[in-house]
Amino acid sequence: MFGNLDTEQTLLVLKIAFLVLLYLFIWAVVRSVTRDLRSAPQESIVLSAKEANELRARYEPVVPTPAARLLVLESPTLSPGSTVEIREPTRLGRGGENAIRLDGDDFASTRHAMLEPRFDGLWVEDVGSTNGTFVNGARVTTARLLVAGDIIRIGKTDLQVEA
Amino acid sequence: MSARNKELLNLGFAALVASAAFASVSIVGTGLVTTRWLGYVGVVFGLYLVAHIVARFTVPYADPTLLPLVGLLTALGLTVIYRLGPEDARRQAVWVALGIGVLAATLFWLRYDYRALERYKYIFGISAVVLLLLPSVPGLGHRVNGVKLWIKVGPMQFQPGELAKIFMIIFLAGYLRDKREALAQGRLKDLGPLLLIWGASMLVLVQTSDLGSALLNFGIFLAMVYAATGRLIYVVAGLGLFLAGSAALYNALDRVQQRVTVWLHPWTDERVYCSISGELDFRQNCDSYQLVKSLYSIANGGYGGTGLGKGTFTTVDGTQLIPYLNTDFIYSAIAQEVGLVGSAAVLLLVMVFVARGMRIALIAQDGFSKLLATGLTFGLALQTFIIVGGVLRVVPLTGITMPFVSYGGSSILSNFIMLALLLLVSNRAAATAVNR
C-alpha cells in the first residue's frame, strides 16, 4: 500500500519518529505514576526515607496512636473474659518470641498475626500463618483496619475489639 | 485511572514505539515499504496482552510501569536480534512466550501470599549453592567460550546460575530479615555469614572462572546487607575483601588476567603473543578483537545512529564482524543503529524500571518484602551495569546477558520470574495502601 513511497525518506522519518516516540514513552510512563497520587504529593518517582518522613510529617500530623483493648472471648491459653492492651505493634503466635504467646493453641502458627495501633485505629495483618487469621469470619489477606466489635480469630483464640 | 488501565495504556504506547522499530528493520530488509511488520508487533504485544490480563486477575494493584517497560525492552531486543539473524529472533520470541508463561504461572501460584517463600529460605539458600556448582560436575558441565556456566542434559542446555541468583535473593531476604538487628550491631562474631558467603563466591569464581557472575552475586549480597542494616562499613569491607580476593586470584586465573589486559590495553602498537593463534599479532586482531570491533560499532552510530536495520555488522563477504553480538554485545549493536540518543534512552528505560523497583521496596510493609524488592531490583541494575559497562570499557568485560534485551533462554526465563516477584510485592504494598 505504500509501494510508491521513497524508501530512504520513509526510513529517515521512521528513525526520527522512533527516537521521539521512545522519549515520549519514557515521559508518559513516569508521568502515569507521578501525577495522580492522592495521599501525598511527590516530586520524584522515588523519595528517600528522609524526604518521605518530612512529607509525612507535614501532611499527616502526628496524632498520638491510641492504645486498643481486646476482650478475650475464647482461648486455650489466655483466660476468657480478660482484656489485652495493644500499645505498639504486637505479634501473636505460638512461638516464644511473640509479644502475645499462644503456646497452648495447636491451631495457631509459630508466627501468626500482627496487631498494630495506628493513628486511625487498630490494624491486623496475617504474617504467613498456616490456618489463617479471620475477622468476623472473613480471612485476612492484606492489612486491615478493625472497628469496635470486630472479632479476630487466630487458631482457636477469639478476640473482640473494644471501643 | 486504575493501575491496570494505566498499564494497558502504557503497553499500547510501547507497541507504538516498537512499531516504528519493526517497520524500519522490515523496510531495510525487504527494500520495500510494506506493512508486514504489523504482524510481528501483533505477536509480541499479543503476548504482553496475555500477561496484562493475568495481572488483572492476580495482581490488580501492582505497579503499572514494569510490564510496559519490560515489553519495550524485549521488543527492542527482538528487533536487533531479528536484524542479525531472523532464525534467532524466532527462537527468542518463543523464549519470551515461555517467559510470559512462567510469569503467569508464578503470579497465579503466589497470588495469595508470596511471603510463604520466606518459610523455605534455607532450602532456597542451599539450592542456590548447588545450582551454582552444578556446571562444575564432570559430565554435566559444559564449557562455552572458556567459561563453565552451562549444564547440558541431552539436547537441552541451560545456565543454572540464572536461577541460582533468584534463589539467593529469596534466601537473603528471609535470612537478613531475621538477623538484621544482630548484624546492625556489628559485633565481630556476626561477620561469620558475611565471610562465608565471600568464601563461597570466591570458590564459584575459581570453579567457573567467570568474574561477571561472581561480581553480580556478591554485589547483590552487599546491597541487601546494606539495605537490611544501613551500615556502610559492610559495603566497604565487602568490596575490600572482594578486591583483595580477586587480586590474590588474579595470578592464578589466566582468564581473569586476559580480561583485565584487554580492558586496560585493547590496542597494541607492536605484535604481542596471541594465545588464540599461538603466534605474534596485534592485540586488536587477537584477544581484544571483539571489544575493539564493538567500540568501532558504537562509534559508527554517532549521535543519531544509522537507523534501525541499517547498521554494519558484517563484512562485504557476509561474515559477522563481532562474535556474540546478540548476547553479550547487544548494546553495541543497539548503540550503532539508534546512536547515542537512542542508546541513552534504552538505559533510561532500565533506570525507570530500577527507580520503580526501589519505590516498591520503600512502600512495602514488611522487611522480607522490602529486602526481596531491593535484591531483585538491584540485581537487574547491577547486571545491566556490568554488561553495558563492559561493552563501553568502564569495567572489564565479562560475558553476562543484558536483562530482557539479550538473546538467551535461561536469562529471559529467570528475568520474567524476577518481574513476577516484583509485581507480587508491589501488588501487596499498593493493596494495603488502597484498603486504608
Coordinates of C-alpha atoms in Angstrom, one line a residue:
Chain A
M1 CA 0.0 0.0 0.0
F2 CA 3.0 2.3 0.5
G3 CA 4.8 0.9 -2.6
N4 CA 5.1 4.3 -4.2
L5 CA 6.8 5.9 -1.3
D6 CA 10.6 6.6 -1.3
T7 CA 12.3 4.0 0.9
E8 CA 15.1 6.3 2.1
Q9 CA 12.8 9.1 3.1
T10 CA 10.5 6.7 4.9
L11 CA 13.4 5.3 6.8
L12 CA 14.6 8.8 7.8
V13 CA 11.1 9.7 9.1
L14 CA 10.9 6.3 10.9
K15 CA 14.4 6.9 12.5
I16 CA 13.3 10.3 13.9
A17 CA 9.8 9.1 14.8
F18 CA 11.3 6.1 16.7
L19 CA 13.7 8.3 18.8
V20 CA 11.0 10.9 19.6
L21 CA 8.4 8.2 20.5
L22 CA 11.0 6.5 22.7
Y23 CA 11.5 9.6 24.8
L24 CA 7.7 10.4 24.8
F25 CA 7.1 6.8 26.1
I26 CA 9.5 7.3 29.0
W27 CA 7.9 10.6 29.8
A28 CA 4.4 9.1 29.6
V29 CA 5.4 6.2 31.8
V30 CA 7.0 8.3 34.5
R31 CA 4.0 10.8 34.3
S32 CA 1.5 8.0 34.7
V33 CA 2.7 7.1 38.1
T34 CA 3.7 10.5 39.4
R35 CA 0.6 12.5 38.6
D36 CA -2.5 11.4 40.4
L37 CA -1.2 10.3 43.8
R38 CA -3.9 11.4 46.1
S39 CA -2.4 10.7 49.5
A40 CA 0.9 12.6 49.4
P41 CA 2.5 14.9 46.9
Q42 CA 5.6 13.6 45.2
E43 CA 8.2 15.4 43.3
S44 CA 10.3 12.4 42.2
I45 CA 9.3 8.9 41.5
V46 CA 11.5 7.7 44.4
L47 CA 11.7 9.5 47.6
S48 CA 14.5 9.0 50.1
A49 CA 13.3 7.8 53.5
K50 CA 14.1 11.2 55.0
E51 CA 12.1 13.1 52.4
A52 CA 9.2 10.7 52.8
N53 CA 9.3 11.2 56.5
E54 CA 9.4 15.0 56.1
L55 CA 6.4 14.9 53.8
R56 CA 4.5 12.6 56.0
A57 CA 5.2 14.8 59.0
R58 CA 3.9 17.8 57.0
Y59 CA 0.7 16.2 55.6
E60 CA -0.1 13.6 58.2
P61 CA 0.0 15.5 61.5
V62 CA 1.3 13.2 64.3
V63 CA -1.6 12.1 66.4
P64 CA -0.6 10.0 69.4
T65 CA -1.6 6.5 68.5
P66 CA -4.4 5.4 70.8
A67 CA -4.0 2.1 72.6
A68 CA -6.5 -0.5 71.7
R69 CA -8.1 -3.1 74.0
L70 CA -9.1 -6.6 73.1
L71 CA -11.5 -8.8 75.1
V72 CA -10.6 -12.5 75.1
L73 CA -13.8 -14.4 74.2
E74 CA -12.3 -17.8 73.9
S75 CA -8.8 -19.2 74.1
P76 CA -6.9 -22.3 75.2
T77 CA -4.1 -20.1 76.6
L78 CA -5.4 -16.6 77.6
S79 CA -8.1 -16.5 80.2
P80 CA -11.6 -15.8 78.7
G81 CA -13.1 -12.5 79.9
S82 CA -9.7 -10.8 80.4
T83 CA -8.6 -7.9 78.3
V84 CA -5.3 -7.4 76.4
E85 CA -3.9 -3.9 75.8
I86 CA -2.2 -3.2 72.5
R87 CA 0.1 -0.1 72.6
E88 CA 2.7 -0.9 70.0
P89 CA 3.0 -3.3 67.0
T90 CA 2.4 -6.7 68.6
R91 CA 2.9 -10.1 67.1
L92 CA 0.8 -13.1 68.1
G93 CA 1.7 -16.7 67.7
R94 CA 2.7 -20.0 69.2
G95 CA 6.5 -19.2 69.2
G96 CA 8.3 -17.9 72.3
E97 CA 9.4 -14.7 70.6
N98 CA 5.9 -13.3 70.2
A99 CA 4.7 -10.5 72.4
I100 CA 1.4 -12.4 73.0
R101 CA 2.2 -16.0 73.1
L102 CA -0.5 -18.6 72.3
D103 CA 1.6 -21.7 73.2
G104 CA -1.4 -23.8 74.1
D105 CA -3.2 -23.2 70.8
D106 CA -2.3 -26.0 68.4
F107 CA -4.1 -24.3 65.5
A108 CA -2.0 -21.1 65.8
S109 CA 1.2 -20.8 63.8
T110 CA 4.6 -20.0 65.3
R111 CA 4.2 -16.5 63.9
H112 CA 0.6 -15.9 63.2
A113 CA -0.6 -12.3 63.1
M114 CA 0.4 -8.7 63.7
L115 CA -1.7 -6.2 65.6
E116 CA -0.7 -2.6 65.1
P117 CA -2.3 0.6 66.5
R118 CA -2.0 3.4 64.0
F119 CA -3.4 6.9 64.3
D120 CA -6.7 5.8 62.6
G121 CA -7.2 2.7 64.7
L122 CA -6.1 -0.9 65.2
W123 CA -4.8 -2.8 62.2
V124 CA -4.5 -6.6 61.8
E125 CA -2.3 -8.4 59.4
D126 CA -1.6 -12.1 58.8
V127 CA 2.1 -12.8 58.9
G128 CA 2.1 -16.1 57.0
S129 CA 0.1 -18.3 59.2
T130 CA -0.9 -21.8 58.1
N131 CA -4.6 -21.7 59.2
G132 CA -5.2 -18.0 58.5
T133 CA -6.4 -15.1 60.5
F134 CA -10.1 -14.2 60.4
V135 CA -12.1 -11.0 61.1
N136 CA -15.8 -11.7 61.6
G137 CA -15.3 -15.0 59.7
A138 CA -13.6 -13.5 56.7
R139 CA -9.9 -14.4 56.0
V140 CA -7.5 -11.6 56.3
T141 CA -5.3 -11.3 53.1
T142 CA -3.8 -7.8 53.4
A143 CA -3.5 -5.4 56.4
R144 CA -7.0 -4.5 57.6
L145 CA -8.4 -1.7 59.8
L146 CA -10.6 -3.0 62.7
V147 CA -13.6 -1.3 64.2
A148 CA -15.1 -1.8 67.7
G149 CA -17.0 -5.1 67.9
D150 CA -14.9 -6.9 65.3
I151 CA -14.0 -10.5 66.3
I152 CA -10.5 -11.7 65.4
R153 CA -10.0 -15.4 65.2
I154 CA -6.4 -16.8 65.4
G155 CA -6.3 -20.6 65.7
K156 CA -8.8 -21.4 68.4
T157 CA -8.5 -18.0 70.0
D158 CA -11.2 -15.4 69.6
L159 CA -10.5 -11.7 70.5
Q160 CA -13.1 -8.9 70.3
V161 CA -12.1 -5.3 69.7
E162 CA -13.4 -3.0 72.4
A163 CA -14.5 0.6 71.8
Chain B
M1 CA -7.5 5.6 36.5
S2 CA -6.8 2.2 37.9
A3 CA -3.3 0.8 37.9
R4 CA -4.2 -1.9 35.3
N5 CA -5.8 0.6 32.9
K6 CA -2.7 2.7 33.1
E7 CA -0.7 -0.4 32.4
L8 CA -2.8 -1.1 29.3
L9 CA -2.3 2.4 28.1
N10 CA 1.4 2.3 28.6
L11 CA 1.6 -1.1 26.8
G12 CA -0.2 0.4 23.9
F13 CA 2.4 3.2 23.8
A14 CA 5.2 0.7 24.0
A15 CA 3.7 -1.2 21.0
L16 CA 3.6 2.1 19.1
V17 CA 7.4 2.7 19.7
A18 CA 8.1 -0.9 18.8
S19 CA 6.1 -0.4 15.6
A20 CA 8.5 2.3 14.4
A21 CA 11.4 0.0 15.1
F22 CA 9.9 -3.1 13.5
A23 CA 8.8 -1.1 10.4
S24 CA 12.3 0.3 10.0
V25 CA 14.0 -3.1 10.1
S26 CA 11.4 -4.6 7.8
I27 CA 11.8 -1.9 5.2
V28 CA 15.6 -2.2 5.2
G29 CA 15.3 -6.0 5.0
T30 CA 12.9 -6.1 2.1
G31 CA 13.8 -2.9 0.4
L32 CA 10.1 -2.2 0.1
V33 CA 7.7 -0.1 2.2
T34 CA 5.2 -2.8 3.4
T35 CA 3.1 -3.4 6.4
R36 CA 4.4 -6.9 7.0
W37 CA 5.9 -5.8 10.4
L38 CA 2.4 -5.2 11.8
G39 CA 2.2 -9.0 12.3
Y40 CA 5.3 -9.1 14.4
V41 CA 4.1 -6.2 16.6
G42 CA 0.8 -8.0 17.0
V43 CA 2.5 -11.3 18.1
V44 CA 4.9 -9.6 20.6
F45 CA 2.3 -7.3 22.2
G46 CA -0.4 -10.0 22.0
L47 CA 1.9 -12.0 24.4
Y48 CA 2.1 -8.9 26.7
L49 CA -1.7 -8.5 26.5
V50 CA -2.0 -12.1 27.9
A51 CA 0.4 -11.1 30.7
H52 CA -1.6 -8.0 31.3
I53 CA -4.9 -10.0 31.6
V54 CA -3.3 -12.4 34.0
A55 CA -2.1 -9.4 36.0
R56 CA -5.6 -8.0 36.1
F57 CA -6.8 -11.2 37.9
T58 CA -3.8 -11.9 40.1
V59 CA -2.1 -8.5 40.9
P60 CA -4.7 -5.8 40.3
Y61 CA -2.9 -3.1 42.3
A62 CA 0.7 -3.8 41.1
D63 CA 2.9 -1.1 39.6
P64 CA 1.6 -0.2 36.1
T65 CA 5.0 0.7 34.6
L66 CA 7.0 -2.5 35.0
L67 CA 5.3 -4.6 32.3
P68 CA 5.3 -1.9 29.6
L69 CA 9.0 -1.1 30.3
V70 CA 9.9 -4.8 30.0
G71 CA 7.7 -5.1 26.9
L72 CA 9.6 -2.4 25.1
L73 CA 13.0 -3.7 26.2
T74 CA 12.2 -7.2 24.9
A75 CA 10.7 -5.8 21.7
L76 CA 13.9 -3.7 21.1
G77 CA 16.0 -6.7 21.8
L78 CA 13.9 -8.8 19.4
T79 CA 14.3 -6.1 16.7
V80 CA 18.1 -6.1 16.9
I81 CA 18.2 -9.9 17.2
Y82 CA 15.9 -10.3 14.1
R83 CA 18.1 -7.9 12.2
L84 CA 21.2 -10.0 13.0
G85 CA 19.5 -13.4 12.3
P86 CA 15.8 -14.0 11.8
E87 CA 16.1 -17.6 13.0
D88 CA 17.5 -16.4 16.4
A89 CA 14.6 -13.9 16.7
R90 CA 12.1 -16.7 16.1
R91 CA 13.7 -18.7 18.9
Q92 CA 13.9 -15.6 21.2
A93 CA 10.2 -14.9 20.5
V94 CA 9.4 -18.5 21.7
W95 CA 11.5 -17.8 24.8
V96 CA 9.6 -14.6 25.5
A97 CA 6.4 -16.5 25.1
L98 CA 7.6 -19.1 27.6
G99 CA 8.9 -16.3 29.9
I100 CA 5.4 -14.8 30.0
G101 CA 4.0 -18.3 30.7
V102 CA 6.4 -18.6 33.6
L103 CA 5.4 -15.1 34.7
A104 CA 1.7 -16.0 34.6
A105 CA 2.4 -19.3 36.5
T106 CA 4.4 -17.5 39.2
L107 CA 1.7 -14.8 39.6
F108 CA -1.0 -17.4 39.8
W109 CA 0.8 -19.7 42.2
L110 CA 1.8 -17.0 44.6
R111 CA -1.3 -14.7 44.2
Y112 CA -2.4 -15.1 47.8
D113 CA 0.8 -14.6 49.7
Y114 CA 4.3 -14.8 48.2
R115 CA 5.7 -14.4 51.7
A116 CA 5.2 -18.1 52.1
L117 CA 8.6 -18.3 50.3
E118 CA 10.2 -17.0 53.4
R119 CA 9.5 -20.2 55.3
Y120 CA 11.7 -22.2 52.8
K121 CA 14.6 -19.7 52.9
Y122 CA 17.2 -22.3 53.8
I123 CA 16.1 -24.6 51.1
F124 CA 16.4 -21.7 48.6
G125 CA 19.9 -20.9 50.0
I126 CA 21.2 -24.5 49.7
S127 CA 19.6 -24.9 46.2
A128 CA 21.4 -21.7 45.1
V129 CA 24.8 -23.0 46.1
V130 CA 24.1 -26.4 44.5
L131 CA 22.9 -24.8 41.3
L132 CA 26.0 -22.5 41.2
L133 CA 28.3 -25.5 41.5
L134 CA 26.3 -27.7 39.1
P135 CA 28.3 -26.8 36.0
S136 CA 31.5 -28.0 37.7
V137 CA 30.2 -31.5 38.0
P138 CA 32.1 -33.7 35.5
G139 CA 30.0 -34.9 32.6
L140 CA 27.2 -32.4 33.3
G141 CA 29.1 -29.1 32.9
H142 CA 29.5 -27.6 29.5
R143 CA 32.2 -25.1 28.7
V144 CA 31.2 -22.3 26.3
N145 CA 33.8 -19.7 25.4
G146 CA 36.1 -20.7 28.1
V147 CA 33.6 -20.2 30.9
K148 CA 31.9 -23.1 32.7
L149 CA 28.4 -21.8 33.2
W150 CA 26.3 -24.2 31.4
I151 CA 24.9 -27.7 32.0
K152 CA 23.9 -30.0 29.3
V153 CA 21.3 -32.7 29.6
G154 CA 20.7 -34.4 26.2
P155 CA 20.0 -31.7 23.7
M156 CA 18.9 -29.2 26.3
Q157 CA 21.4 -26.8 27.8
F158 CA 20.9 -24.0 30.3
Q159 CA 22.6 -21.7 32.8
P160 CA 21.7 -22.7 36.3
G161 CA 23.4 -19.6 37.6
E162 CA 20.5 -17.5 36.4
L163 CA 18.0 -19.4 38.6
A164 CA 20.6 -19.5 41.5
K165 CA 20.6 -15.7 41.5
I166 CA 16.8 -15.6 42.2
F167 CA 17.1 -18.3 44.9
M168 CA 19.9 -16.5 46.6
I169 CA 17.9 -13.2 46.7
I170 CA 14.9 -15.0 48.3
F171 CA 17.3 -16.7 50.8
L172 CA 19.0 -13.4 51.7
A173 CA 15.7 -11.6 52.1
G174 CA 14.5 -14.1 54.6
Y175 CA 17.8 -14.5 56.4
L176 CA 18.6 -10.9 56.7
R177 CA 15.1 -10.1 57.9
D178 CA 15.8 -12.4 60.8
K179 CA 19.3 -11.3 61.5
R180 CA 19.3 -7.6 60.7
E181 CA 19.4 -6.4 64.3
A182 CA 22.3 -8.7 65.2
L183 CA 24.2 -7.6 62.0
A184 CA 23.4 -3.9 62.6
Q185 CA 25.2 -4.1 65.9
G186 CA 28.4 -5.0 64.0
R187 CA 30.0 -7.4 66.5
L188 CA 32.8 -9.4 65.1
K189 CA 31.2 -12.8 65.6
D190 CA 28.2 -11.7 63.4
L191 CA 30.6 -11.3 60.5
G192 CA 30.7 -15.1 60.1
P193 CA 28.0 -15.4 57.5
L194 CA 29.5 -12.5 55.5
L195 CA 32.8 -14.2 55.4
L196 CA 31.2 -17.5 54.5
I197 CA 29.4 -16.0 51.5
W198 CA 32.5 -14.2 50.4
G199 CA 34.3 -17.5 50.5
A200 CA 31.6 -19.2 48.5
S201 CA 31.6 -16.5 45.9
M202 CA 35.4 -16.8 45.6
L203 CA 35.0 -20.6 45.2
V204 CA 32.5 -20.2 42.5
L205 CA 34.8 -17.7 40.8
V206 CA 37.6 -20.2 40.8
Q207 CA 35.3 -23.1 39.7
T208 CA 33.8 -21.3 36.8
S209 CA 36.5 -18.7 36.1
D210 CA 33.6 -16.2 35.5
L211 CA 34.3 -12.8 37.1
G212 CA 30.9 -11.4 35.9
S213 CA 28.5 -13.7 37.8
A214 CA 30.8 -13.7 40.9
L215 CA 30.7 -9.9 40.9
L216 CA 27.0 -9.8 40.3
N217 CA 26.1 -12.3 43.1
F218 CA 28.4 -10.6 45.6
G219 CA 27.2 -7.2 44.7
I220 CA 23.5 -8.2 45.3
F221 CA 24.6 -9.7 48.6
L222 CA 26.3 -6.4 49.7
A223 CA 23.4 -4.3 48.6
M224 CA 20.9 -6.4 50.5
V225 CA 23.1 -6.4 53.7
Y226 CA 23.3 -2.6 53.3
A227 CA 19.6 -2.3 52.9
A228 CA 19.0 -4.5 55.9
T229 CA 21.5 -2.9 58.3
G230 CA 22.1 0.6 57.0
R231 CA 25.8 0.2 57.8
L232 CA 28.1 1.4 55.1
I233 CA 31.0 -0.4 56.7
Y234 CA 29.8 -3.8 55.4
V235 CA 29.8 -2.5 51.9
V236 CA 33.3 -1.0 52.2
A237 CA 34.6 -4.2 54.0
G238 CA 32.9 -6.4 51.5
L239 CA 34.2 -4.6 48.4
G240 CA 37.7 -4.6 50.0
L241 CA 37.5 -8.3 50.6
F242 CA 36.3 -8.9 47.0
L243 CA 39.1 -6.8 45.6
A244 CA 41.7 -8.5 47.8
G245 CA 40.4 -11.9 46.9
S246 CA 40.3 -11.1 43.2
A247 CA 43.8 -9.6 43.3
A248 CA 45.1 -12.8 45.1
L249 CA 43.4 -15.0 42.4
Y250 CA 44.5 -12.7 39.6
N251 CA 47.8 -14.5 39.1
A252 CA 46.2 -18.0 39.3
L253 CA 43.4 -17.4 36.7
D254 CA 44.6 -16.8 33.2
R255 CA 41.2 -15.9 32.0
V256 CA 40.8 -13.0 34.6
Q257 CA 44.3 -11.8 33.6
Q258 CA 43.4 -11.7 30.0
R259 CA 40.2 -9.8 30.6
V260 CA 41.9 -7.1 32.6
T261 CA 44.7 -6.7 30.0
V262 CA 42.1 -6.4 27.2
W263 CA 40.2 -3.9 29.3
L264 CA 43.2 -1.7 30.0
H265 CA 45.1 -2.1 26.7
P266 CA 42.9 -3.2 23.9
W267 CA 45.2 -1.8 21.3
T268 CA 48.9 -2.5 20.9
D269 CA 51.5 -0.8 18.6
E270 CA 53.6 -3.9 18.5
R271 CA 52.9 -7.6 17.9
V272 CA 52.4 -9.5 21.1
Y273 CA 51.9 -13.1 21.8
C274 CA 48.4 -14.2 20.8
S275 CA 47.1 -17.2 22.8
I276 CA 44.4 -18.0 20.2
S277 CA 46.7 -18.4 17.2
G278 CA 49.9 -19.1 19.1
E279 CA 51.7 -16.5 17.0
L280 CA 52.7 -12.9 17.4
D281 CA 50.0 -10.4 16.4
F282 CA 48.5 -7.1 17.3
R283 CA 46.2 -7.4 20.3
Q284 CA 43.3 -5.8 18.4
N285 CA 43.4 -8.7 16.0
C286 CA 43.6 -11.2 18.7
D287 CA 42.3 -11.2 22.3
S288 CA 40.6 -7.8 22.2
Y289 CA 39.2 -8.3 18.6
Q290 CA 35.6 -8.5 19.9
L291 CA 35.9 -5.5 22.2
V292 CA 37.6 -3.3 19.6
K293 CA 35.2 -4.1 16.8
S294 CA 32.3 -3.4 19.2
L295 CA 33.8 0.0 20.0
Y296 CA 34.0 0.8 16.3
S297 CA 30.4 -0.3 16.0
I298 CA 29.3 2.2 18.7
A299 CA 31.4 4.9 17.2
N300 CA 29.8 4.3 13.8
G301 CA 26.4 5.1 15.3
G302 CA 27.3 8.7 16.2
Y303 CA 24.6 10.8 17.8
G304 CA 21.5 9.7 16.0
G305 CA 22.5 6.2 14.8
T306 CA 22.5 4.7 11.4
G307 CA 18.8 3.9 11.7
L308 CA 17.3 0.5 12.8
G309 CA 18.2 -2.1 10.2
K310 CA 21.0 -0.1 8.6
G311 CA 24.0 -0.7 10.8
T312 CA 27.0 -2.6 9.6
F313 CA 27.6 -5.9 11.3
T314 CA 29.1 -8.0 8.6
T315 CA 32.0 -7.7 6.2
V316 CA 31.5 -7.5 2.4
D317 CA 31.6 -11.3 2.1
G318 CA 28.9 -11.7 4.8
T319 CA 31.0 -12.9 7.8
Q320 CA 29.8 -11.4 11.1
L321 CA 32.2 -8.8 12.5
I322 CA 31.5 -9.3 16.2
P323 CA 31.1 -12.7 17.8
Y324 CA 28.3 -13.0 20.4
L325 CA 26.8 -9.8 19.1
N326 CA 23.2 -10.7 20.0
T327 CA 24.1 -11.8 23.6
D328 CA 27.0 -10.0 25.3
F329 CA 27.4 -7.3 22.8
I330 CA 23.8 -6.4 22.0
Y331 CA 24.2 -3.0 23.5
S332 CA 26.9 -2.1 20.9
A333 CA 24.5 -3.2 18.1
I334 CA 21.7 -1.1 19.5
A335 CA 24.2 1.9 20.0
Q336 CA 25.2 1.7 16.4
E337 CA 21.6 1.7 15.0
V338 CA 20.0 4.2 17.3
G339 CA 23.0 6.2 18.3
L340 CA 23.9 8.0 21.5
V341 CA 20.4 9.5 21.8
G342 CA 18.6 6.1 21.4
S343 CA 21.0 4.0 23.5
A344 CA 20.8 6.6 26.3
A345 CA 17.0 6.2 26.1
V346 CA 17.4 2.4 26.4
L347 CA 19.4 2.9 29.6
L348 CA 16.7 5.3 30.8
L349 CA 14.1 2.6 30.3
V350 CA 16.2 0.4 32.7
M351 CA 16.7 3.3 35.1
V352 CA 12.9 4.0 35.3
F353 CA 12.4 0.3 35.9
V354 CA 15.0 0.4 38.7
A355 CA 13.5 3.5 40.2
R356 CA 10.1 1.9 40.3
G357 CA 11.6 -1.3 41.8
M358 CA 13.2 0.8 44.6
R359 CA 10.0 2.6 45.2
I360 CA 8.2 -0.8 45.6
A361 CA 10.8 -1.6 48.2
L362 CA 10.2 1.7 50.0
I363 CA 6.4 1.3 50.2
A364 CA 6.4 -2.4 51.0
Q365 CA 5.1 -3.1 54.5
D366 CA 7.4 -5.8 55.9
G367 CA 11.1 -6.5 56.0
F368 CA 11.0 -9.6 53.8
S369 CA 9.1 -7.8 51.0
K370 CA 11.4 -4.7 51.2
L371 CA 14.6 -6.8 51.0
L372 CA 13.2 -9.0 48.2
A373 CA 12.3 -6.0 46.1
T374 CA 15.6 -4.4 46.8
G375 CA 17.5 -7.5 45.9
L376 CA 15.6 -8.2 42.6
T377 CA 15.8 -4.6 41.5
F378 CA 19.5 -4.1 42.4
G379 CA 20.3 -7.4 40.7
L380 CA 18.8 -6.2 37.4
A381 CA 20.5 -2.8 37.8
L382 CA 23.9 -4.3 38.5
Q383 CA 23.7 -6.9 35.7
T384 CA 22.9 -4.1 33.2
F385 CA 25.8 -2.0 34.6
I386 CA 28.3 -4.9 34.4
I387 CA 27.5 -5.8 30.8
V388 CA 27.0 -2.3 29.4
G389 CA 30.0 -1.1 31.4
G390 CA 32.0 -3.9 30.0
V391 CA 31.0 -3.1 26.4
L392 CA 31.8 0.6 27.0
R393 CA 35.2 -0.3 28.6
V394 CA 34.2 1.2 32.0
V395 CA 34.8 -2.2 33.7
P396 CA 36.5 -5.4 32.4
L397 CA 34.2 -7.2 30.1
T398 CA 32.5 -10.3 31.4
G399 CA 30.0 -12.3 29.4
I400 CA 26.7 -11.9 31.0
T401 CA 23.4 -11.0 29.4
M402 CA 21.7 -7.6 29.3
P403 CA 18.4 -8.3 31.2
F404 CA 15.3 -8.6 28.9
V405 CA 17.3 -7.5 25.8
S406 CA 20.0 -10.1 25.1
Y407 CA 19.3 -13.3 23.2
G408 CA 19.1 -16.3 25.6
G409 CA 16.6 -18.6 27.0
S410 CA 17.8 -19.1 30.6
S411 CA 18.2 -15.4 31.0
I412 CA 14.8 -14.4 29.6
L413 CA 13.0 -17.1 31.8
S414 CA 14.7 -16.0 35.0
N415 CA 14.2 -12.3 34.3
F416 CA 10.5 -12.9 34.0
I417 CA 10.4 -14.8 37.3
M418 CA 12.1 -11.7 38.9
L419 CA 9.5 -9.5 37.2
A420 CA 6.7 -11.6 38.6
L421 CA 8.1 -11.4 42.1
L422 CA 8.4 -7.6 41.9
L423 CA 4.8 -7.4 40.7
L424 CA 3.6 -9.5 43.6
V425 CA 5.5 -7.4 46.2
S426 CA 4.2 -4.2 44.5
N427 CA 0.6 -5.5 44.4
R428 CA 0.6 -6.3 48.1
A429 CA 2.2 -3.0 49.1
A430 CA -0.3 -1.0 47.0
A431 CA -3.3 -3.0 48.1
T432 CA -2.5 -2.2 51.7
A433 CA -2.4 1.5 50.8
V434 CA -5.7 1.3 48.9
N435 CA -7.6 -0.5 51.7
R436 CA -6.8 2.2 54.2

